[in-house]
């Protein structure tokens, strides 16, 4: 689904209307999460797992951070969560660049 399509306009209108008529914050968060996943899945459904992994990991990390009073374990979980998120981003954004560069260097070396 591209941003300049009629399908996106209809999707956005439905999500916007649901957002305006819903007063409960918990319900609002749930359907906005579902709408985000549907929007992402409309592009490429197999890549939805890339969104689900950090979502679930961050949800558990946030629950642990909120339940732990000591700053040491809280910082450790935060750093672990950041490493997961930035690691996924870096691997999918730069993996082809790294492989292409390695292949070029290997070819240049013989």
GROMACS .gro file of C-alpha atoms in nm, residues 6-80:
model
   75
    6UNK     CA    1  -0.693   0.534  -0.291
    7UNK     CA    2  -0.650   0.220  -0.081
    8UNK     CA    3  -0.428   0.411   0.162
    9UNK     CA    4  -0.676   0.701   0.173
   10UNK     CA    5  -0.956   0.460   0.266
   11UNK     CA    6  -0.736   0.282   0.521
   12UNK     CA    7  -0.633   0.613   0.677
   13UNK     CA    8  -0.995   0.735   0.688
   14UNK     CA    9  -1.109   0.420   0.872
   15UNK     CA   10  -0.821   0.436   1.120
   16UNK     CA   11  -0.875   0.809   1.176
   17UNK     CA   12  -1.248   0.765   1.235
   18UNK     CA   13  -1.188   0.480   1.479
   19UNK     CA   14  -0.937   0.699   1.660
   20UNK     CA   15  -1.185   0.986   1.691
   21UNK     CA   16  -1.478   0.777   1.817
   22UNK     CA   17  -1.283   0.569   2.069
   23UNK     CA   18  -1.238   0.717   2.416
   24UNK     CA   19  -1.067   0.428   2.593
   25UNK     CA   20  -0.688   0.456   2.569
   26UNK     CA   21  -0.629   0.081   2.600
   27UNK     CA   22  -0.859   0.002   2.309
   28UNK     CA   23  -0.710   0.287   2.107
   29UNK     CA   24  -0.356   0.153   2.154
   30UNK     CA   25  -0.466  -0.196   2.053
   31UNK     CA   26  -0.630  -0.105   1.724
   32UNK     CA   27  -0.356   0.143   1.633
   33UNK     CA   28  -0.106  -0.138   1.684
   34UNK     CA   29  -0.316  -0.371   1.470
   35UNK     CA   30  -0.358  -0.101   1.203
   36UNK     CA   31   0.018  -0.046   1.199
   37UNK     CA   32   0.081  -0.417   1.154
   38UNK     CA   33  -0.180  -0.436   0.875
   39UNK     CA   34  -0.023  -0.138   0.698
   40UNK     CA   35   0.321  -0.297   0.721
   41UNK     CA   36   0.188  -0.638   0.614
   42UNK     CA   37   0.023  -0.482   0.308
   43UNK     CA   38   0.373  -0.406   0.177
   44UNK     CA   39   0.533  -0.746   0.241
   45UNK     CA   40   0.368  -0.995   0.481
   46UNK     CA   41   0.680  -1.206   0.551
   47UNK     CA   42   0.856  -0.897   0.685
   48UNK     CA   43   0.591  -0.860   0.953
   49UNK     CA   44   0.807  -1.078   1.176
   50UNK     CA   45   1.067  -0.798   1.169
   51UNK     CA   46   0.811  -0.575   1.334
   52UNK     CA   47   0.678  -0.837   1.574
   53UNK     CA   48   1.016  -0.934   1.725
   54UNK     CA   49   1.114  -0.588   1.851
   55UNK     CA   50   0.755  -0.508   1.950
   56UNK     CA   51   0.730  -0.812   2.178
   57UNK     CA   52   1.086  -0.770   2.309
   58UNK     CA   53   1.033  -0.402   2.387
   59UNK     CA   54   0.700  -0.473   2.557
   60UNK     CA   55   0.864  -0.724   2.790
   61UNK     CA   56   1.162  -0.495   2.844
   62UNK     CA   57   0.932  -0.208   2.938
   63UNK     CA   58   0.741  -0.427   3.183
   64UNK     CA   59   1.068  -0.540   3.343
   65UNK     CA   60   1.201  -0.184   3.364
   66UNK     CA   61   0.876  -0.062   3.522
   67UNK     CA   62   0.876  -0.344   3.779
   68UNK     CA   63   1.242  -0.317   3.881
   69UNK     CA   64   1.335  -0.044   4.131
   70UNK     CA   65   1.715  -0.079   4.101
   71UNK     CA   66   1.880   0.122   3.821
   72UNK     CA   67   2.148  -0.138   3.735
   73UNK     CA   68   1.919  -0.409   3.595
   74UNK     CA   69   1.698  -0.143   3.436
   75UNK     CA   70   1.992  -0.001   3.242
   76UNK     CA   71   2.104  -0.349   3.139
   77UNK     CA   72   1.760  -0.432   2.996
   78UNK     CA   73   1.745  -0.095   2.822
   79UNK     CA   74   2.086  -0.152   2.662
   80UNK     CA   75   1.983  -0.504   2.558
   0.00000   0.00000   0.00000
